[in-house]
mmCIF file of C-alpha atoms in Angstrom:
data_model
loop_
_atom_site.group_PDB
_atom_site.id
_atom_site.type_symbol
_atom_site.label_atom_id
_atom_site.label_comp_id
_atom_site.label_asym_id
_atom_site.label_seq_id
_atom_site.Cartn_x
_atom_site.Cartn_y
_atom_site.Cartn_z
ATOM 1 C CA MET A 1 -47.114 -2.308 -9.526
ATOM 2 C CA TYR A 2 -44.193 -0.787 -7.615
ATOM 3 C CA LEU A 3 -41.026 -2.876 -7.537
ATOM 4 C CA GLY A 4 -38.908 -3.074 -4.375
ATOM 5 C CA ILE A 5 -36.432 -5.312 -2.552
ATOM 6 C CA SER A 6 -36.240 -6.580 1.016
ATOM 7 C CA SER A 7 -32.564 -5.642 1.310
ATOM 8 C CA SER A 8 -31.783 -2.217 2.744
ATOM 9 C CA LEU A 9 -28.575 -2.262 0.646
ATOM 10 C CA GLU A 10 -25.274 -1.219 2.174
ATOM 11 C CA HIS A 11 -25.527 2.449 3.080
ATOM 12 C CA GLY A 12 -24.132 5.038 5.454
ATOM 13 C CA SER A 13 -27.078 7.395 5.808
ATOM 14 C CA PRO A 14 -30.820 7.556 5.171
ATOM 15 C CA GLU A 15 -30.139 9.700 2.109
ATOM 16 C CA GLU A 16 -27.734 7.130 0.662
ATOM 17 C CA TRP A 17 -30.214 4.355 1.424
ATOM 18 C CA ALA A 18 -32.946 6.105 -0.545
ATOM 19 C CA ALA A 19 -30.591 7.127 -3.353
ATOM 20 C CA ARG A 20 -29.364 3.556 -3.885
ATOM 21 C CA HIS A 21 -32.924 2.264 -4.205
ATOM 22 C CA LYS A 22 -33.864 5.105 -6.510
ATOM 23 C CA ALA A 23 -30.808 4.473 -8.695
ATOM 24 C CA LEU A 24 -32.027 0.912 -9.288
ATOM 25 C CA GLY A 25 -35.288 2.279 -10.629
ATOM 26 C CA LEU A 26 -37.264 1.030 -7.625
ATOM 27 C CA GLN A 27 -40.443 2.723 -6.527
ATOM 28 C CA THR A 28 -41.018 1.283 -3.074
ATOM 29 C CA VAL A 29 -38.954 0.181 -0.071
ATOM 30 C CA VAL A 30 -39.072 -1.998 3.003
ATOM 31 C CA PHE A 31 -38.489 0.255 6.000
ATOM 32 C CA PRO A 32 -34.963 -0.544 7.255
ATOM 33 C CA VAL A 33 -35.214 0.395 10.949
ATOM 34 C CA SER A 34 -37.494 -0.697 13.767
ATOM 35 C CA CYS A 35 -39.553 1.212 16.317
ATOM 36 C CA GLU A 36 -36.584 0.836 18.678
ATOM 37 C CA ALA A 37 -34.350 3.031 16.505
ATOM 38 C CA GLY A 38 -35.701 6.257 18.006
ATOM 39 C CA GLU A 39 -37.872 9.017 16.566
ATOM 40 C CA GLU A 40 -35.015 11.003 15.018
ATOM 41 C CA THR A 41 -33.740 8.035 13.005
ATOM 42 C CA ILE A 42 -37.229 6.929 11.988
ATOM 43 C CA LEU A 43 -38.134 10.398 10.735
ATOM 44 C CA ALA A 44 -34.832 10.711 8.868
ATOM 45 C CA TYR A 45 -35.517 7.529 6.891
ATOM 46 C CA LYS A 46 -39.119 8.560 6.289
ATOM 47 C CA LYS A 47 -37.969 11.955 4.979
ATOM 48 C CA ALA A 48 -35.345 10.354 2.725
ATOM 49 C CA ALA A 49 -37.953 8.022 1.214
ATOM 50 C CA ASP A 50 -40.393 10.874 0.651
ATOM 51 C CA GLU A 51 -37.810 13.110 -0.990
ATOM 52 C CA ALA A 52 -36.750 10.287 -3.307
ATOM 53 C CA GLY A 53 -40.360 9.555 -4.260
ATOM 54 C CA LEU A 54 -40.293 6.070 -2.727
ATOM 55 C CA SER A 55 -43.388 4.611 -1.115
ATOM 56 C CA ILE A 56 -42.962 2.506 2.018
ATOM 57 C CA ALA A 57 -44.264 -0.968 1.301
ATOM 58 C CA GLU A 58 -43.920 -2.693 4.606
ATOM 59 C CA VAL A 59 -42.664 -2.736 8.147
ATOM 60 C CA GLY A 60 -41.751 -6.205 9.368
ATOM 61 C CA VAL A 61 -42.390 -7.747 12.772
ATOM 62 C CA TRP A 62 -40.842 -11.223 12.325
ATOM 63 C CA ARG A 63 -41.289 -12.250 15.947
ATOM 64 C CA ASN A 64 -43.237 -15.125 17.510
ATOM 65 C CA THR A 65 -46.387 -13.454 18.809
ATOM 66 C CA LEU A 66 -47.718 -16.941 19.639
ATOM 67 C CA ALA A 67 -44.673 -18.066 21.611
ATOM 68 C CA ALA A 68 -45.310 -20.831 24.143
ATOM 69 C CA ASP A 69 -43.664 -18.873 26.952
ATOM 70 C CA PRO A 70 -46.190 -16.273 28.186
ATOM 71 C CA ASP A 71 -43.560 -13.621 28.911
ATOM 72 C CA GLU A 72 -41.993 -14.010 25.482
ATOM 73 C CA ARG A 73 -45.406 -13.895 23.848
ATOM 74 C CA GLU A 74 -46.310 -10.666 25.636
ATOM 75 C CA ARG A 75 -42.952 -9.136 24.713
ATOM 76 C CA TRP A 76 -43.412 -9.821 21.019
ATOM 77 C CA ILE A 77 -47.054 -8.763 20.970
ATOM 78 C CA GLY A 78 -45.935 -5.464 22.484
ATOM 79 C CA TYR A 79 -43.237 -5.173 19.832
ATOM 80 C CA ALA A 80 -45.780 -5.877 17.067
ATOM 81 C CA VAL A 81 -48.054 -3.149 18.436
ATOM 82 C CA GLU A 82 -45.206 -0.625 18.380
ATOM 83 C CA GLN A 83 -44.135 -1.705 14.879
ATOM 84 C CA LEU A 84 -47.698 -1.244 13.657
ATOM 85 C CA ARG A 85 -47.908 2.183 15.290
ATOM 86 C CA MET A 86 -44.652 3.193 13.610
ATOM 87 C CA ALA A 87 -45.810 1.815 10.270
ATOM 88 C CA ASP A 88 -48.992 3.864 10.527
ATOM 89 C CA ALA A 89 -47.060 7.006 11.454
ATOM 90 C CA ILE A 90 -44.769 6.717 8.410
ATOM 91 C CA GLY A 91 -47.563 5.751 6.019
ATOM 92 C CA ALA A 92 -46.446 2.198 5.241
ATOM 93 C CA ALA A 93 -48.820 0.060 3.212
ATOM 94 C CA CYS A 94 -48.640 -2.732 5.759
ATOM 95 C CA CYS A 95 -47.058 -4.073 8.908
ATOM 96 C CA VAL A 96 -46.466 -7.778 8.397
ATOM 97 C CA ASN A 97 -45.651 -10.880 10.398
ATOM 98 C CA VAL A 98 -46.172 -14.617 10.044
ATOM 99 C CA VAL A 99 -48.632 -16.116 12.463
ATOM 100 C CA GLY A 100 -46.012 -17.991 14.506
ATOM 101 C CA THR A 101 -46.406 -21.123 16.591
ATOM 102 C CA PRO A 102 -46.106 -22.349 20.186
ATOM 103 C CA TYR A 103 -45.668 -25.960 19.078
ATOM 104 C CA GLY A 104 -41.978 -26.412 18.304
ATOM 105 C CA PRO A 105 -38.443 -25.039 18.532
ATOM 106 C CA ARG A 106 -38.629 -23.131 15.242
ATOM 107 C CA TRP A 107 -40.909 -20.128 15.592
ATOM 108 C CA ASP A 108 -41.920 -20.182 11.927
ATOM 109 C CA GLY A 109 -41.629 -23.950 11.474
ATOM 110 C CA GLY A 110 -44.080 -26.543 10.278
ATOM 111 C CA TYR A 111 -45.974 -28.595 12.872
ATOM 112 C CA ARG A 112 -49.211 -30.545 12.723
ATOM 113 C CA ASP A 113 -50.842 -28.455 15.442
ATOM 114 C CA ASN A 114 -50.289 -25.283 13.394
ATOM 115 C CA PHE A 115 -53.570 -26.262 11.723
ATOM 116 C CA SER A 116 -55.453 -27.056 14.918
ATOM 117 C CA PRO A 117 -58.632 -25.233 15.980
ATOM 118 C CA GLU A 118 -56.753 -24.074 19.084
ATOM 119 C CA LEU A 119 -54.042 -22.368 17.041
ATOM 120 C CA TRP A 120 -56.648 -20.759 14.803
ATOM 121 C CA ASP A 121 -58.466 -19.271 17.779
ATOM 122 C CA MET A 122 -55.193 -18.073 19.348
ATOM 123 C CA ALA A 123 -54.203 -16.421 16.071
ATOM 124 C CA VAL A 124 -57.509 -14.607 15.692
ATOM 125 C CA ARG A 125 -57.333 -13.260 19.241
ATOM 126 C CA MET A 126 -53.691 -12.220 18.801
ATOM 127 C CA ILE A 127 -54.327 -10.364 15.541
ATOM 128 C CA ARG A 128 -57.344 -8.555 16.965
ATOM 129 C CA ARG A 129 -55.384 -7.566 20.049
ATOM 130 C CA ILE A 130 -52.477 -6.095 18.089
ATOM 131 C CA ILE A 131 -54.805 -4.097 15.866
ATOM 132 C CA ASP A 132 -57.008 -2.906 18.722
ATOM 133 C CA LEU A 133 -54.024 -1.755 20.780
ATOM 134 C CA ALA A 134 -52.270 0.003 17.898
ATOM 135 C CA HIS A 135 -55.372 1.675 16.354
ATOM 136 C CA PRO A 136 -53.836 2.121 12.868
ATOM 137 C CA VAL A 137 -55.502 4.592 10.541
ATOM 138 C CA HIS A 138 -53.494 4.318 7.313
ATOM 139 C CA THR A 139 -51.691 0.967 7.563
ATOM 140 C CA LYS A 140 -53.011 -2.584 7.400
ATOM 141 C CA PHE A 141 -51.756 -5.280 9.722
ATOM 142 C CA CYS A 142 -51.070 -8.470 7.769
ATOM 143 C CA ILE A 143 -50.169 -12.094 8.299
ATOM 144 C CA GLU A 144 -48.060 -13.357 5.414
ATOM 145 C CA SER A 145 -49.242 -16.484 3.629
ATOM 146 C CA MET A 146 -47.099 -19.514 4.512
ATOM 147 C CA PRO A 147 -46.618 -23.135 3.383
ATOM 148 C CA TRP A 148 -46.925 -24.853 6.784
ATOM 149 C CA MET A 149 -48.978 -22.535 8.940
ATOM 150 C CA ILE A 150 -52.092 -20.488 8.442
ATOM 151 C CA PRO A 151 -52.960 -18.966 6.077
ATOM 152 C CA SER A 152 -51.682 -21.540 3.575
ATOM 153 C CA SER A 153 -54.349 -21.014 0.906
ATOM 154 C CA PRO A 154 -56.599 -18.235 -0.401
ATOM 155 C CA ASP A 155 -59.585 -19.878 1.275
ATOM 156 C CA GLU A 156 -57.801 -19.945 4.652
ATOM 157 C CA TYR A 157 -56.895 -16.304 4.177
ATOM 158 C CA LEU A 158 -60.502 -15.378 3.454
ATOM 159 C CA ARG A 159 -61.668 -17.260 6.536
ATOM 160 C CA LEU A 160 -59.005 -15.556 8.667
ATOM 161 C CA ILE A 161 -60.046 -12.119 7.404
ATOM 162 C CA GLU A 162 -63.666 -12.923 8.184
ATOM 163 C CA ASP A 163 -62.911 -14.252 11.677
ATOM 164 C CA VAL A 164 -60.561 -11.406 12.625
ATOM 165 C CA ASP A 165 -63.292 -8.999 11.530
ATOM 166 C CA ARG A 166 -61.171 -5.862 11.519
ATOM 167 C CA ALA A 167 -61.068 -3.372 8.649
ATOM 168 C CA GLU A 168 -57.413 -2.793 9.498
ATOM 169 C CA PHE A 169 -56.490 -6.403 8.636
ATOM 170 C CA GLY A 170 -55.319 -7.069 5.077
ATOM 171 C CA THR A 171 -53.636 -9.628 2.846
ATOM 172 C CA HIS A 172 -49.884 -9.863 2.396
ATOM 173 C CA LEU A 173 -49.645 -12.152 -0.614
ATOM 174 C CA ASP A 174 -46.682 -14.474 -1.035
ATOM 175 C CA VAL A 175 -47.841 -16.800 -3.789
ATOM 176 C CA VAL A 176 -44.693 -18.927 -3.751
ATOM 177 C CA ASN A 177 -45.212 -19.695 -0.054
ATOM 178 C CA MET A 178 -48.558 -21.265 -0.932
ATOM 179 C CA ILE A 179 -47.352 -23.349 -3.895
ATOM 180 C CA THR A 180 -47.207 -26.631 -1.997
ATOM 181 C CA THR A 181 -48.873 -29.142 -4.337
ATOM 182 C CA PRO A 182 -48.168 -30.477 -7.844
ATOM 183 C CA ARG A 183 -51.292 -28.806 -9.201
ATOM 184 C CA ARG A 184 -50.412 -25.393 -7.788
ATOM 185 C CA TYR A 185 -46.858 -25.795 -9.109
ATOM 186 C CA PHE A 186 -47.545 -27.072 -12.631
ATOM 187 C CA PHE A 187 -50.587 -24.849 -13.111
ATOM 188 C CA ASN A 188 -49.337 -21.793 -11.257
ATOM 189 C CA GLU A 189 -51.195 -19.488 -13.662
ATOM 190 C CA GLU A 190 -54.478 -20.953 -12.443
ATOM 191 C CA PHE A 191 -53.373 -20.565 -8.851
ATOM 192 C CA LEU A 192 -52.316 -16.950 -9.399
ATOM 193 C CA ASP A 193 -55.742 -16.198 -10.849
ATOM 194 C CA GLU A 194 -57.416 -17.924 -7.899
ATOM 195 C CA CYS A 195 -55.452 -15.857 -5.396
ATOM 196 C CA PHE A 196 -56.268 -12.522 -6.974
ATOM 197 C CA VAL A 197 -59.921 -13.343 -7.644
ATOM 198 C CA LYS A 198 -60.635 -14.628 -4.140
ATOM 199 C CA LEU A 199 -58.551 -12.035 -2.281
ATOM 200 C CA HIS A 200 -59.528 -9.079 -4.451
ATOM 201 C CA GLY A 201 -59.873 -5.884 -2.474
ATOM 202 C CA THR A 202 -57.823 -7.101 0.500
ATOM 203 C CA ILE A 203 -54.276 -7.339 -0.935
ATOM 204 C CA VAL A 204 -51.911 -4.570 0.158
ATOM 205 C CA SER A 205 -48.442 -5.975 -0.614
ATOM 206 C CA CYS A 206 -46.818 -8.935 -2.407
ATOM 207 C CA HIS A 207 -43.538 -10.802 -2.192
ATOM 208 C CA LEU A 208 -41.779 -11.675 -5.421
ATOM 209 C CA LYS A 209 -39.533 -14.703 -5.943
ATOM 210 C CA ASP A 210 -39.591 -17.961 -7.909
ATOM 211 C CA ILE A 211 -39.965 -21.705 -7.311
ATOM 212 C CA ARG A 212 -38.622 -24.861 -8.919
ATOM 213 C CA LEU A 213 -39.123 -28.603 -8.635
ATOM 214 C CA LYS A 214 -36.172 -30.647 -7.381
ATOM 215 C CA PRO A 215 -35.473 -33.880 -9.302
ATOM 216 C CA GLU A 216 -35.287 -36.092 -6.205
ATOM 217 C CA TYR A 217 -38.199 -38.139 -4.900
ATOM 218 C CA THR A 218 -40.657 -37.406 -3.505
ATOM 219 C CA PHE A 219 -42.288 -34.103 -4.485
ATOM 220 C CA GLN A 220 -39.832 -31.413 -3.363
ATOM 221 C CA LEU A 221 -39.975 -27.727 -4.149
ATOM 222 C CA GLU A 222 -37.415 -25.036 -3.445
ATOM 223 C CA GLU A 223 -37.624 -21.282 -3.489
ATOM 224 C CA CYS A 224 -35.229 -19.598 -5.908
ATOM 225 C CA ALA A 225 -34.374 -16.293 -7.522
ATOM 226 C CA CYS A 226 -36.682 -14.813 -10.124
ATOM 227 C CA GLY A 227 -36.051 -16.496 -13.459
ATOM 228 C CA ASP A 228 -34.584 -19.673 -11.971
ATOM 229 C CA GLY A 229 -37.980 -21.325 -11.572
ATOM 230 C CA THR A 230 -41.299 -21.715 -13.333
ATOM 231 C CA LEU A 231 -43.541 -19.052 -11.782
ATOM 232 C CA ASN A 232 -45.279 -16.894 -14.360
ATOM 233 C CA ILE A 233 -43.813 -13.620 -13.131
ATOM 234 C CA GLU A 234 -45.368 -11.587 -15.953
ATOM 235 C CA LEU A 235 -48.856 -12.766 -14.985
ATOM 236 C CA TYR A 236 -48.147 -12.208 -11.291
ATOM 237 C CA ALA A 237 -47.114 -8.607 -11.963
ATOM 238 C CA ARG A 238 -50.054 -7.997 -14.281
ATOM 239 C CA LEU A 239 -52.560 -9.266 -11.729
ATOM 240 C CA ALA A 240 -50.921 -7.214 -8.972
ATOM 241 C CA SER A 241 -51.068 -4.083 -11.119
ATOM 242 C CA SER A 242 -54.732 -4.726 -11.880
ATOM 243 C CA GLU A 243 -55.412 -5.022 -8.158
ATOM 244 C CA ALA A 244 -53.687 -1.665 -7.536
ATOM 245 C CA PRO A 245 -51.406 0.363 -9.838
ATOM 246 C CA ASP A 246 -49.103 1.091 -6.875
ATOM 247 C CA MET A 247 -49.125 -2.448 -5.463
ATOM 248 C CA PRO A 248 -45.750 -3.155 -3.811
ATOM 249 C CA MET A 249 -43.948 -6.246 -5.125
ATOM 250 C CA ILE A 250 -40.918 -6.970 -2.974
ATOM 251 C CA ILE A 251 -38.096 -9.217 -4.181
ATOM 252 C CA GLU A 252 -36.843 -11.168 -1.164
ATOM 253 C CA HIS A 253 -34.657 -13.935 0.257
ATOM 254 C CA LEU A 254 -31.485 -13.328 -1.724
ATOM 255 C CA SER A 255 -28.090 -13.423 -0.032
ATOM 256 C CA THR A 256 -26.165 -10.375 -1.246
ATOM 257 C CA ASP A 257 -26.789 -6.879 -2.535
ATOM 258 C CA GLU A 258 -25.300 -7.981 -5.847
ATOM 259 C CA GLU A 259 -27.909 -10.732 -6.132
ATOM 260 C CA TYR A 260 -30.669 -8.215 -5.477
ATOM 261 C CA VAL A 261 -29.316 -5.849 -8.129
ATOM 262 C CA SER A 262 -29.154 -8.717 -10.620
ATOM 263 C CA SER A 263 -32.689 -9.835 -9.777
ATOM 264 C CA VAL A 264 -34.041 -6.304 -10.182
ATOM 265 C CA LYS A 265 -32.458 -6.083 -13.630
ATOM 266 C CA TYR A 266 -33.944 -9.432 -14.612
ATOM 267 C CA VAL A 267 -37.464 -8.592 -13.424
ATOM 268 C CA LYS A 268 -37.378 -5.165 -15.103
ATOM 269 C CA THR A 269 -36.275 -6.796 -18.372
ATOM 270 C CA VAL A 270 -38.977 -9.444 -18.218
ATOM 271 C CA LEU A 271 -41.653 -6.852 -17.445
ATOM 272 C CA GLY A 272 -40.362 -4.267 -19.889
ATOM 273 C CA ILE A 273 -39.619 -1.713 -17.180
ATOM 274 C CA ARG A 274 -36.923 0.886 -17.865
#
């Protein structure tokens, strides 16, 4: 697997950006600029990554392409199409979003209707539309697994892949986002195996973090930095590497560059990476 981080790290130029990632012993990056940055800037970051020997793991969308307001929805679908086109042009492994929701004030929040047949059908049509408009050749469009919206399990992901029915649609695996039950938490090794067995051949990128059980009632889980929880990170990395030797594994959701540097050191120690 190829280790990376979601932080672009503090930098003053594309060359410094790539050099800082390379100095940490990373092999892959999250692209730090959007399609709105302009061709010159995009190509400069692409060139810096190439010259440093860094693959580009993902381009993020992170917009509500299922927004309730039709104008907002169209705006973000258009943005997703352009992000996917850029991702394909720079050779990113994937362009990723979460499915989004029209059912509440938080665009990535948990609501009962997120699991309705209506939302499912809207999501399938939206994903197809983005792919069909962008026509990617090298890059997969992905919907990241989530705890309170689809896909929230390997089986939901498989069904979504089948219903979307596009070769350009792949799996962006965030195992921690799907650990939502006591069984998945306490037996996370079994759940990791389930994910990689069921989704084999579709996974193009993974997020890497940890999870721990809070002591308060009732059953409460919280995401945390690698090593501060109970996820079997060694198994996760081994399964990802078996899926693809260059599988991106992106450490995410830390607050500072210093925290990312510390997490990289921890993960490399645990995995025996120099």
